[in-house]
GROMACS .gro file of C-alpha atoms in nm:
model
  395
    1UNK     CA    1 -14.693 -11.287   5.873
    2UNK     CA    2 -14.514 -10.974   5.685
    3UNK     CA    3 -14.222 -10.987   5.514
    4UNK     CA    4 -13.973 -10.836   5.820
    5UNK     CA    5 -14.147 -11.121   6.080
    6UNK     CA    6 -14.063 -11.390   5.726
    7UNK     CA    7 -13.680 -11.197   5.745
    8UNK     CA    8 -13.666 -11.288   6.078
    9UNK     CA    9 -13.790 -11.606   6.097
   10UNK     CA   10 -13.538 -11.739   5.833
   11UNK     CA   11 -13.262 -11.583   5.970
   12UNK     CA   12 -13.391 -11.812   6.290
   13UNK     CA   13 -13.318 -12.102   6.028
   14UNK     CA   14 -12.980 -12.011   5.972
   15UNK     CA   15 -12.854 -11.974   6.324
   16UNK     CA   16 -13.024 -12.340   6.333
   17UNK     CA   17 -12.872 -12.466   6.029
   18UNK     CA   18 -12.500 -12.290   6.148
   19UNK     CA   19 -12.596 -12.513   6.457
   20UNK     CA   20 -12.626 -12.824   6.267
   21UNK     CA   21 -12.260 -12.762   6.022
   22UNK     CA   22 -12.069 -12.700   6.394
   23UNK     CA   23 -12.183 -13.042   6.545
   24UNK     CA   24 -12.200 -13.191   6.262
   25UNK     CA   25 -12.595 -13.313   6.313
   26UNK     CA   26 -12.907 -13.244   6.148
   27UNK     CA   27 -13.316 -13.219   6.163
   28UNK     CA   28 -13.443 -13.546   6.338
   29UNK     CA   29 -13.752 -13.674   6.422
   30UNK     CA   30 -13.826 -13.929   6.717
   31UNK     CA   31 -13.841 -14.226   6.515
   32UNK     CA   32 -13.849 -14.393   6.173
   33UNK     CA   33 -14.115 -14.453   5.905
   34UNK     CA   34 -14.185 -14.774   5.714
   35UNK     CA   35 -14.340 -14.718   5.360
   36UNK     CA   36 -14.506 -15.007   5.195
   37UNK     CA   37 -14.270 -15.086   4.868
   38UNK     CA   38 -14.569 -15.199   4.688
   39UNK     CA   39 -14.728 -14.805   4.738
   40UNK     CA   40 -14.469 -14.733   4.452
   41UNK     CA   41 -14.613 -15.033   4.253
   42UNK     CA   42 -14.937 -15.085   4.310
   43UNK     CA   43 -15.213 -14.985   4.002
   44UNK     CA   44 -15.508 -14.942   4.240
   45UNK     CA   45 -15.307 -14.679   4.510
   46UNK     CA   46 -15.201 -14.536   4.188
   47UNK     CA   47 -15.514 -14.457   4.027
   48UNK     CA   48 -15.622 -14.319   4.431
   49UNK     CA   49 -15.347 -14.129   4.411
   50UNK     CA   50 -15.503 -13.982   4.084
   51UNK     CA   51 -15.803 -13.907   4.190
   52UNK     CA   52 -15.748 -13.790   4.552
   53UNK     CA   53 -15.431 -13.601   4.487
   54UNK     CA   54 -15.376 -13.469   4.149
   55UNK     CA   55 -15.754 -13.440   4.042
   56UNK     CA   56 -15.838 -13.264   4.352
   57UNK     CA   57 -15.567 -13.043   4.468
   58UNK     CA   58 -15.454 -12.687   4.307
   59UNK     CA   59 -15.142 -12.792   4.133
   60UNK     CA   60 -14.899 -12.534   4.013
   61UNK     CA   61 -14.908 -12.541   3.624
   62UNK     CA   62 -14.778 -12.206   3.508
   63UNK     CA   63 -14.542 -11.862   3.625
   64UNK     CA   64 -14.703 -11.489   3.550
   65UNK     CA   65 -14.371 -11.460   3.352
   66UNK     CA   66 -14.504 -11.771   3.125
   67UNK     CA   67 -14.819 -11.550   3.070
   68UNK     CA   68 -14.725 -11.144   3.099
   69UNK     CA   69 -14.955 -11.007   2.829
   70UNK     CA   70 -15.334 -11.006   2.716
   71UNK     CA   71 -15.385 -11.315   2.470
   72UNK     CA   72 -15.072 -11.503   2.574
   73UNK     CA   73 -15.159 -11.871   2.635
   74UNK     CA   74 -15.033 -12.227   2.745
   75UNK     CA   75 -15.113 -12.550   2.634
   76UNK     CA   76 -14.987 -12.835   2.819
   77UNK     CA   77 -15.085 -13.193   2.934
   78UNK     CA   78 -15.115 -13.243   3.291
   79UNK     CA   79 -15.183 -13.579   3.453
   80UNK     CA   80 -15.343 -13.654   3.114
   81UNK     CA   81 -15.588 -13.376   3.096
   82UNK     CA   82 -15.532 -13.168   2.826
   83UNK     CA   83 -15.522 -12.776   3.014
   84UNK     CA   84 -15.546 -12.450   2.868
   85UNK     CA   85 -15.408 -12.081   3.052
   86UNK     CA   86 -15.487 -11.792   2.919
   87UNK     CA   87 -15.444 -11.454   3.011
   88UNK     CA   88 -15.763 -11.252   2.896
   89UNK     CA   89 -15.801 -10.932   2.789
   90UNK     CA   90 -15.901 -10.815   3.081
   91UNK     CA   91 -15.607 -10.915   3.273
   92UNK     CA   92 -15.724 -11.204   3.406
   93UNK     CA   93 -15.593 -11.572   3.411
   94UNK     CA   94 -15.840 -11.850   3.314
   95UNK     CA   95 -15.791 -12.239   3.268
   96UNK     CA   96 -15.984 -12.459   3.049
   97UNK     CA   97 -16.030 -12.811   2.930
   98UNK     CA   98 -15.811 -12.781   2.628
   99UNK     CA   99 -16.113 -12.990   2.412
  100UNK     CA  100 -16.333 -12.831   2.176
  101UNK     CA  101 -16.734 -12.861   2.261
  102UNK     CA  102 -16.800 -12.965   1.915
  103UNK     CA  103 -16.616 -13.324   1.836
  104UNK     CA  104 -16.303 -13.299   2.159
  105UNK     CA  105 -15.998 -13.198   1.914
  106UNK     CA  106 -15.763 -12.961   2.083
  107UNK     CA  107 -15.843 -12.567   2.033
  108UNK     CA  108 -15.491 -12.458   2.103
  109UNK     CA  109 -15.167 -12.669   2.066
  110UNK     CA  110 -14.946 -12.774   2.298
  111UNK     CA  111 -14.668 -12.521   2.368
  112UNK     CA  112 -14.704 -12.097   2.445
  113UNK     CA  113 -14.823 -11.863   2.195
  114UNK     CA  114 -15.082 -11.518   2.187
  115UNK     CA  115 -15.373 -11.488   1.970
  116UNK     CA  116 -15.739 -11.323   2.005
  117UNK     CA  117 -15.908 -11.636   1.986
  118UNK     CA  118 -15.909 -12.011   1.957
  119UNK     CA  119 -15.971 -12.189   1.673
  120UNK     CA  120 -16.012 -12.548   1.658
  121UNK     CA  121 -15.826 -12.733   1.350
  122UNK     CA  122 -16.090 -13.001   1.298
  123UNK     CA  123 -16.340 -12.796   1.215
  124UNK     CA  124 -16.286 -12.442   1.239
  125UNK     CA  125 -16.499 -12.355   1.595
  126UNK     CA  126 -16.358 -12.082   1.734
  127UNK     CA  127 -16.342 -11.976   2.155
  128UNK     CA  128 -16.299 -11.664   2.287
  129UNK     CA  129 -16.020 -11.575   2.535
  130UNK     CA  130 -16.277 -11.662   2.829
  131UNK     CA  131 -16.360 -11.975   2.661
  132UNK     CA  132 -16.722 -11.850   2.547
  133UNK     CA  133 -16.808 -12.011   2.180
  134UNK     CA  134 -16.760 -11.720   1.967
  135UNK     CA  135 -16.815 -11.924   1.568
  136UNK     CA  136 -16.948 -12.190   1.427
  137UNK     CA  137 -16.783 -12.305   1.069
  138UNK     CA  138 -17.075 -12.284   0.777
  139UNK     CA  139 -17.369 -12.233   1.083
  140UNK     CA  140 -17.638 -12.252   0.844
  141UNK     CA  141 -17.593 -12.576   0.756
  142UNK     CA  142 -17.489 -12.744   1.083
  143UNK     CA  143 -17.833 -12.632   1.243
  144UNK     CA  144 -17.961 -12.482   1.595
  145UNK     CA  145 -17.654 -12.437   1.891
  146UNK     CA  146 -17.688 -12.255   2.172
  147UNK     CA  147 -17.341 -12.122   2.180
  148UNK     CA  148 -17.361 -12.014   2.551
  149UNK     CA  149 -17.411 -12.385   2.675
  150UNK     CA  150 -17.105 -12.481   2.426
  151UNK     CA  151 -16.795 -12.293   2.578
  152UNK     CA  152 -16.473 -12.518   2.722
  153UNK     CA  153 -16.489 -12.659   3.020
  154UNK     CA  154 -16.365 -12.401   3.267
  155UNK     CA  155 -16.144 -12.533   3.535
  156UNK     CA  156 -16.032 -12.376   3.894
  157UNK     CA  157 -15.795 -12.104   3.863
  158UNK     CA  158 -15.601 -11.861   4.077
  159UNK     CA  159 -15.320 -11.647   4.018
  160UNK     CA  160 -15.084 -11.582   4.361
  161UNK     CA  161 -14.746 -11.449   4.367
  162UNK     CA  162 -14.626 -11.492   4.027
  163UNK     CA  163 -14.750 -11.862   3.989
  164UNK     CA  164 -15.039 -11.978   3.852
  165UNK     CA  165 -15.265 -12.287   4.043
  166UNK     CA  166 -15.552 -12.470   3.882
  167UNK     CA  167 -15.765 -12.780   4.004
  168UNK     CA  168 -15.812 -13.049   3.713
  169UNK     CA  169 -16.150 -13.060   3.881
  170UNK     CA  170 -16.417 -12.828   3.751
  171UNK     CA  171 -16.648 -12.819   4.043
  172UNK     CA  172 -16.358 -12.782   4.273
  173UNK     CA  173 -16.284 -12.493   4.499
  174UNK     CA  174 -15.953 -12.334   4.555
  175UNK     CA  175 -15.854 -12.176   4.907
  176UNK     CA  176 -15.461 -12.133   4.862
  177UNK     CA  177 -15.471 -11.921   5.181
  178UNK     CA  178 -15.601 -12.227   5.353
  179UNK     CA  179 -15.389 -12.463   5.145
  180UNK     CA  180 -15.026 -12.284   5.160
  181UNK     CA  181 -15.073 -12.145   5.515
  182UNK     CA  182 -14.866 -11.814   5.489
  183UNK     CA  183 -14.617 -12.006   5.232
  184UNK     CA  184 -14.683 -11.815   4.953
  185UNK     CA  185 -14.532 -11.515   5.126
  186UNK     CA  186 -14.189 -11.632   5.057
  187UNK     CA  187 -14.206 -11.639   4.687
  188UNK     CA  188 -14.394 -11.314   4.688
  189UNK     CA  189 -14.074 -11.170   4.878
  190UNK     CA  190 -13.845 -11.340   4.594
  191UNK     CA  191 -14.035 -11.141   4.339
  192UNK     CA  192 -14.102 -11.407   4.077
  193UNK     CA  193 -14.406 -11.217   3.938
  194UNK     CA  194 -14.152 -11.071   3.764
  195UNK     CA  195 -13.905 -11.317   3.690
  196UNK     CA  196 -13.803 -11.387   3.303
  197UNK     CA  197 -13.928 -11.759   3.166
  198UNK     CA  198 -13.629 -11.899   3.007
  199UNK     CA  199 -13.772 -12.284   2.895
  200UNK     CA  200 -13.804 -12.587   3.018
  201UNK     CA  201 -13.681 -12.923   2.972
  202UNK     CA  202 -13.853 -13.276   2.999
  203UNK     CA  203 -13.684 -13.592   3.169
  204UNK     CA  204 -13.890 -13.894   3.233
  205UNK     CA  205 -13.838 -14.152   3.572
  206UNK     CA  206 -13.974 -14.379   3.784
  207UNK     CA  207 -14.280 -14.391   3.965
  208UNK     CA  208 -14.368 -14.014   4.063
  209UNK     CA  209 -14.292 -14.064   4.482
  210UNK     CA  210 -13.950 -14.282   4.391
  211UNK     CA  211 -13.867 -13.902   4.200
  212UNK     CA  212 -14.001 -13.671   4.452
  213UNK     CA  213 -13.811 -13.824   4.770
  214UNK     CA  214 -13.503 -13.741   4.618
  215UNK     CA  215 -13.594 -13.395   4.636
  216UNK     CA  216 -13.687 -13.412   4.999
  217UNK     CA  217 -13.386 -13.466   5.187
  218UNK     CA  218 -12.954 -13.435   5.154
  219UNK     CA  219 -12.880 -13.785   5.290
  220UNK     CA  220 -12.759 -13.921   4.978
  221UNK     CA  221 -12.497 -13.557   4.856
  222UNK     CA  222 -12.159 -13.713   4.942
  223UNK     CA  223 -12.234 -14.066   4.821
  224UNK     CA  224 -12.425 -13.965   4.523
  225UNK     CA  225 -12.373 -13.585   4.424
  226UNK     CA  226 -11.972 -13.571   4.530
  227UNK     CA  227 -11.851 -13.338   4.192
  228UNK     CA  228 -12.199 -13.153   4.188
  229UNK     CA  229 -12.384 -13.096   4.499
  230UNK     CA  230 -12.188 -13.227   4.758
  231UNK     CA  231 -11.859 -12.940   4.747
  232UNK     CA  232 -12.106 -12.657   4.814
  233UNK     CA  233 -12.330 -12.873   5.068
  234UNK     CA  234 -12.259 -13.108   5.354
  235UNK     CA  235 -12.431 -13.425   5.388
  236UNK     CA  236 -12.696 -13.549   5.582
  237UNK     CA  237 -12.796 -13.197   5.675
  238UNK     CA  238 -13.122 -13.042   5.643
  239UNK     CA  239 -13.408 -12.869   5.813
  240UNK     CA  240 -13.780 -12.921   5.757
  241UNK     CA  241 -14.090 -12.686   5.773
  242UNK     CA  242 -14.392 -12.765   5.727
  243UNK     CA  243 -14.710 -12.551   5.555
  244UNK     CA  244 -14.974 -12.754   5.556
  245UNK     CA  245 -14.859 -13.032   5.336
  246UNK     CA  246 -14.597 -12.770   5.144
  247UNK     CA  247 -14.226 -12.754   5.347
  248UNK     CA  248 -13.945 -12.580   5.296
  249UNK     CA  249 -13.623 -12.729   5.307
  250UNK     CA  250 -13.305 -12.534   5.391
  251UNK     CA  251 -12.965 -12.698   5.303
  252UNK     CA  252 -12.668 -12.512   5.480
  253UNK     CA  253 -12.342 -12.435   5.259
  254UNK     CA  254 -12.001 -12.628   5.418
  255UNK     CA  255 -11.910 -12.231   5.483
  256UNK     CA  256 -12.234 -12.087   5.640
  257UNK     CA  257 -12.079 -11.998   5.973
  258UNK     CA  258 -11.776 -11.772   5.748
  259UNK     CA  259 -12.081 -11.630   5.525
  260UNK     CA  260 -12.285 -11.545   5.818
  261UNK     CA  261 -12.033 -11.348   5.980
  262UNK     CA  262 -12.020 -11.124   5.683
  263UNK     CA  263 -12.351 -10.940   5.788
  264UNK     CA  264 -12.524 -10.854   6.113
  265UNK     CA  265 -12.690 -11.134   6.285
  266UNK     CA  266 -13.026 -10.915   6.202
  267UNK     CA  267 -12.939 -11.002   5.854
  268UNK     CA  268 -12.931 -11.364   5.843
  269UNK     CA  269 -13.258 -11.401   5.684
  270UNK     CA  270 -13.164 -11.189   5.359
  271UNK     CA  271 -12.879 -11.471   5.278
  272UNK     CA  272 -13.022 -11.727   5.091
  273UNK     CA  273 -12.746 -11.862   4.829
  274UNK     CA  274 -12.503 -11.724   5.063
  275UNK     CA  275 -12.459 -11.947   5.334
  276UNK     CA  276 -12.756 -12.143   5.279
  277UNK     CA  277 -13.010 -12.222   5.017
  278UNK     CA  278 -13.378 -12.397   5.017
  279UNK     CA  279 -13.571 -12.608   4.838
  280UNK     CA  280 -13.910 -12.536   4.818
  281UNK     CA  281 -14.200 -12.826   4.785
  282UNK     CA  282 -14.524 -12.721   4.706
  283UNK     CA  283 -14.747 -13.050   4.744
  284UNK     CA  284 -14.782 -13.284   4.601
  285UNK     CA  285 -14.558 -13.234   4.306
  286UNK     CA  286 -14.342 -12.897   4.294
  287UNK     CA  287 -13.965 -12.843   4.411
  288UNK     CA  288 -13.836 -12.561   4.349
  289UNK     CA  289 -13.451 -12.430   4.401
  290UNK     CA  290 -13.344 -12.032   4.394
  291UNK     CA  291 -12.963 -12.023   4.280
  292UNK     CA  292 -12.835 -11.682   4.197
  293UNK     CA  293 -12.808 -11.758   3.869
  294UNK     CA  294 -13.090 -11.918   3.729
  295UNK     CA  295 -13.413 -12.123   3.905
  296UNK     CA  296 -13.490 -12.437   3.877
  297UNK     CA  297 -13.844 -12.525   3.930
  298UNK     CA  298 -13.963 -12.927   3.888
  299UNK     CA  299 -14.297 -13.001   3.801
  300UNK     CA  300 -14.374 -13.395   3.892
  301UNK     CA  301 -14.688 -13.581   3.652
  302UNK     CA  302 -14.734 -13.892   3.757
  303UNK     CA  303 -14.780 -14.218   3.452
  304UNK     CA  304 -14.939 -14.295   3.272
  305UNK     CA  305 -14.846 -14.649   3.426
  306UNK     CA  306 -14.719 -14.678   3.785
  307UNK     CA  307 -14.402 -14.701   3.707
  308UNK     CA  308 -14.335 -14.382   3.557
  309UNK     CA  309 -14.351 -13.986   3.575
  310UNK     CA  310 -14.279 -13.694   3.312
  311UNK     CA  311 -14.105 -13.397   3.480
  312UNK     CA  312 -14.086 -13.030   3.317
  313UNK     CA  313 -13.777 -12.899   3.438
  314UNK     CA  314 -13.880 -12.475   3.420
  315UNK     CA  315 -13.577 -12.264   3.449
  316UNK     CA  316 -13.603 -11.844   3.519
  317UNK     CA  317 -13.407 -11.596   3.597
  318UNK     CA  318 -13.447 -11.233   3.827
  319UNK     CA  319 -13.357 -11.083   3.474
  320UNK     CA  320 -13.398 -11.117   3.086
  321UNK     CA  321 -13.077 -11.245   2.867
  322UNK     CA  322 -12.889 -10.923   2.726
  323UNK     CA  323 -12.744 -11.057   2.477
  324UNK     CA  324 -12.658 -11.369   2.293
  325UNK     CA  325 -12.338 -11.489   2.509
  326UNK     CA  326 -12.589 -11.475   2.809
  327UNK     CA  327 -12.849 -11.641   2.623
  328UNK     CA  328 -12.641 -11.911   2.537
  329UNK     CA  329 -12.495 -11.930   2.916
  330UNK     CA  330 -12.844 -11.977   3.067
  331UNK     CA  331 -12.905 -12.269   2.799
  332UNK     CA  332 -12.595 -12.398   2.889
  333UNK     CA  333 -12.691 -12.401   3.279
  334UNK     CA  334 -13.036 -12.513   3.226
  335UNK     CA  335 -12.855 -12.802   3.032
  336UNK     CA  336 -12.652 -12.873   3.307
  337UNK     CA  337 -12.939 -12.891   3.591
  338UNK     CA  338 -13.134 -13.120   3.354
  339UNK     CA  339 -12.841 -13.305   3.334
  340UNK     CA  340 -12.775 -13.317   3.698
  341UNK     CA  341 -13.111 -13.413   3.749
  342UNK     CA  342 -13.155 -13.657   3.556
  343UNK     CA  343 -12.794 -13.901   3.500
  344UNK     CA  344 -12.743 -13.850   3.957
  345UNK     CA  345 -13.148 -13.887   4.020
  346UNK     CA  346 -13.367 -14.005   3.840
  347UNK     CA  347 -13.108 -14.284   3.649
  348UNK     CA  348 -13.063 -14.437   4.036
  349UNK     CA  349 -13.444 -14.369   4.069
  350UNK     CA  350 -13.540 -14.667   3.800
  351UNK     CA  351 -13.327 -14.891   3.945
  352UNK     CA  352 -13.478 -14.827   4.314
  353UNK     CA  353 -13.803 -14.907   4.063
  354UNK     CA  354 -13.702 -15.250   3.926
  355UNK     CA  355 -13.578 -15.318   4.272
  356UNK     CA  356 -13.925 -15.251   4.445
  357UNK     CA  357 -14.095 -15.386   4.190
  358UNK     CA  358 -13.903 -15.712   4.267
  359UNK     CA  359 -14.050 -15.808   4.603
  360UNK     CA  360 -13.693 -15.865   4.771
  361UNK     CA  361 -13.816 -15.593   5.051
  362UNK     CA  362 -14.205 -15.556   5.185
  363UNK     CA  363 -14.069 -15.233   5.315
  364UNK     CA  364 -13.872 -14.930   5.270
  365UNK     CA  365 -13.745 -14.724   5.565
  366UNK     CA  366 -13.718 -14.326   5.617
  367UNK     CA  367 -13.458 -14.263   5.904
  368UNK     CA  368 -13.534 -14.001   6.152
  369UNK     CA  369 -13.329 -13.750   5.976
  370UNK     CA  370 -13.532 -13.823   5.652
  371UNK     CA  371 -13.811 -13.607   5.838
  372UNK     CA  372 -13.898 -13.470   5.468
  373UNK     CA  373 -14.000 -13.803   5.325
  374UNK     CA  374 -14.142 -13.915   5.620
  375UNK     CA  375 -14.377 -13.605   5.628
  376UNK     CA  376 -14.444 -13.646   5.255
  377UNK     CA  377 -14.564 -13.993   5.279
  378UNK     CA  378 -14.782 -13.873   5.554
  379UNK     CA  379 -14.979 -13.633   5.368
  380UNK     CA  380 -15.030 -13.851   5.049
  381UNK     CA  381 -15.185 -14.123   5.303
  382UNK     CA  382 -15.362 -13.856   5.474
  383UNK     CA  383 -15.493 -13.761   5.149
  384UNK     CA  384 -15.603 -14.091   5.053
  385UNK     CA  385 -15.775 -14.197   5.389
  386UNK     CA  386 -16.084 -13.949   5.307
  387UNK     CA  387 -16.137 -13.871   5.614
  388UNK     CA  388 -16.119 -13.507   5.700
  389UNK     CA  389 -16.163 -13.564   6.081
  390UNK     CA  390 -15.869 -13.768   6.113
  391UNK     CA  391 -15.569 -13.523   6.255
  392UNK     CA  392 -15.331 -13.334   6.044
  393UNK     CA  393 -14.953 -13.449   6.013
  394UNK     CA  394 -14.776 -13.230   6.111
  395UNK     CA  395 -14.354 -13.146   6.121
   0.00000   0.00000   0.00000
């Protein structure tokens, strides 16, 4: 699909979502889900989820704009792996095993930086940019190595439309065409290749599925977003697509229908923030939200117990900070999102923890307008069946 058949496509998905704020309705499906409570409890579907999920898939750990120039790196802890990006000399984005071949200290730490090489504080072994062993502190006396068995571990990487995907698995192999299914074509047409990384933030929550299903649906703006979410966006109105096990998720504004009509109906699809926005999941653990001022992209790690997740909050921006004033106003907004984030969803999210955890319910239910969760929950049990000939969920 090109970018005019993506154009018109969304602007298919505003017309629907115009639809929905006239009669006052919304996506449904034809009936409801149960979810086990004790899947957001239970150790051994937790450590499944692990190994099935986050060990297996490409997760998105890093933006181009994180990364723009030879030598720049990242250091960062994902599901407990310690992962290093770098961006090579050559152009070209790597990952790696952030443990050094000689006694498993760190080579780089945690955080961004640029350097020619990496040099491991325990005992001075240094890695090159493509993780080859480059030096050996005081060879002569440490004996024979052959460096070329001795490099990091080198993990599945792929850079695609200004984001960067790795597998935590070494002998994995990454398809994102096959994964994404034409998805990443709408973040190519946003142009976040070159985007400007302002930070990130860290909140910590329940367990990582309690976190992400408040990302997957609007039910709960008027009861528990009314100052925040709920003035700019109605209630209990959404509508789902699915890519592969990625959707996006478009949220009509209360004033779409007045928006709209300030363009020509062959425009709809350009209007994203103006009339309508979406939240994009990339699964199992990314949603991300384009606002015209800044972007907020949420990056879920499950544990390292059940019972909770770390999430990086990344902010960016179409454009660099002039000055200080606007430096200070995008800290002040990415303040804010965190905020919102974290004291409207992820406080309520530890209670709904303590309250599963509790055995009063042996169930939780997804309503048929809660297609999102519902479609979610699918995927992480299709996931963890292991059976490849079992049929696809689909929206």
């Amino acid at each position: 699909m090109g970018y005019q058949e993506r154009v018109e496509k969304l602007g298919e998905v505003a017309e629907i979502m115009r639809g929905y704020v006239e009669t006052k309705s919304t996506h449904q499906t034809d009936k409801t889900l149960e979810v086990p409570a004790s899947s957001y409890v239970d150790p051994v579907q937790f450590n499944r989820e692990l190994e099935l999920i986050f060990n297996k898939l490409p997760l998105m750990l890093a933006f181009t704009c994180e990364l723009p120039d030879p030598g720049d790196y990242k250091a960062m802890d994902a599901v407990g792996k310690p992962v290093l990006i770098v961006r090579g000399k050559d152009g070209q984005v790597r990952a790696f095993l952030n443990v050094c071949s000689h006694r498993g200290a760190p080579v780089a730490e945690q955080g961004h930086g640029n350097c020619p090489r990496f040099i491991c504080k325990y005992h001075a072994w240094s890695f090159g940019q493509d993780g080859r062993l480059i030096g050996i502190a005081e060879g002569r006396s440490f004996g024979d190595v052959d460096k070329s068995e001795r490099g990091l571990k080198q993990l599945p990487c792929e850079e695609r439309s200004g984001m960067i995907f790795v597998s935590l698995d070494p002998e994995a192999k990454i398809d994102l065409d096959g994964y994404f299914r034409g998805y990443l074509g709408d973040f190519e047409d946003l142009g976040i290749k070159d985007w400007h990384y302002l930070g990130s933030r860290t909140i910590h929550g329940a367990n990582w599925k309690i976190a992400y299903d408040g990302y997957l649906e609007g039910y709960h703006f008027q009861s528990l977003h009314p100052e925040t979410i709920f003035p700019r966006t109605p209630s209990n109105t959404m509508h789902y697509e699915g890519f592969g096990p990625s959707m996006r998720i478009g949220f009509p504004q209360h004033e779409i229908a007045s928006l709209l009509n300030e363009v020509p109906r062959e425009e709809w699809g350009k209007r994203e923030n103006f009339g309508y926005d979406f939240v994009r999941i990339l699964f199992p653990n990314v949603s991300v939200f384009v606002a015209p001022e800044i972007t907020q992209v949420a990056q879920l790690f499950p544990g390292p117990t059940p019972d909770q997740n770390r999430t990086v909050l990344n902010y960016l921006t179409r454009e660099a900070p002039k000055n200080d004033e606007e430096r200070e106003k995008a800290e002040g907004m990415m303040n804010f999102f965190r905020d919102v984030t974290y004291e409207e969803d992820y406080v309520i999210g530890l209670e709904i923890q303590k309250g599963l955890a509790s055995g009063a319910h042996e169930n939780i239910i997804f309503g048929k307008n809660e297609r999102g969760n519902q479609f979610f929950h699918e995927w992480v049990n299709w996931y963890l069946a292991e059976d490849p000939d079992a049929p696809e969920p689909v929206m």
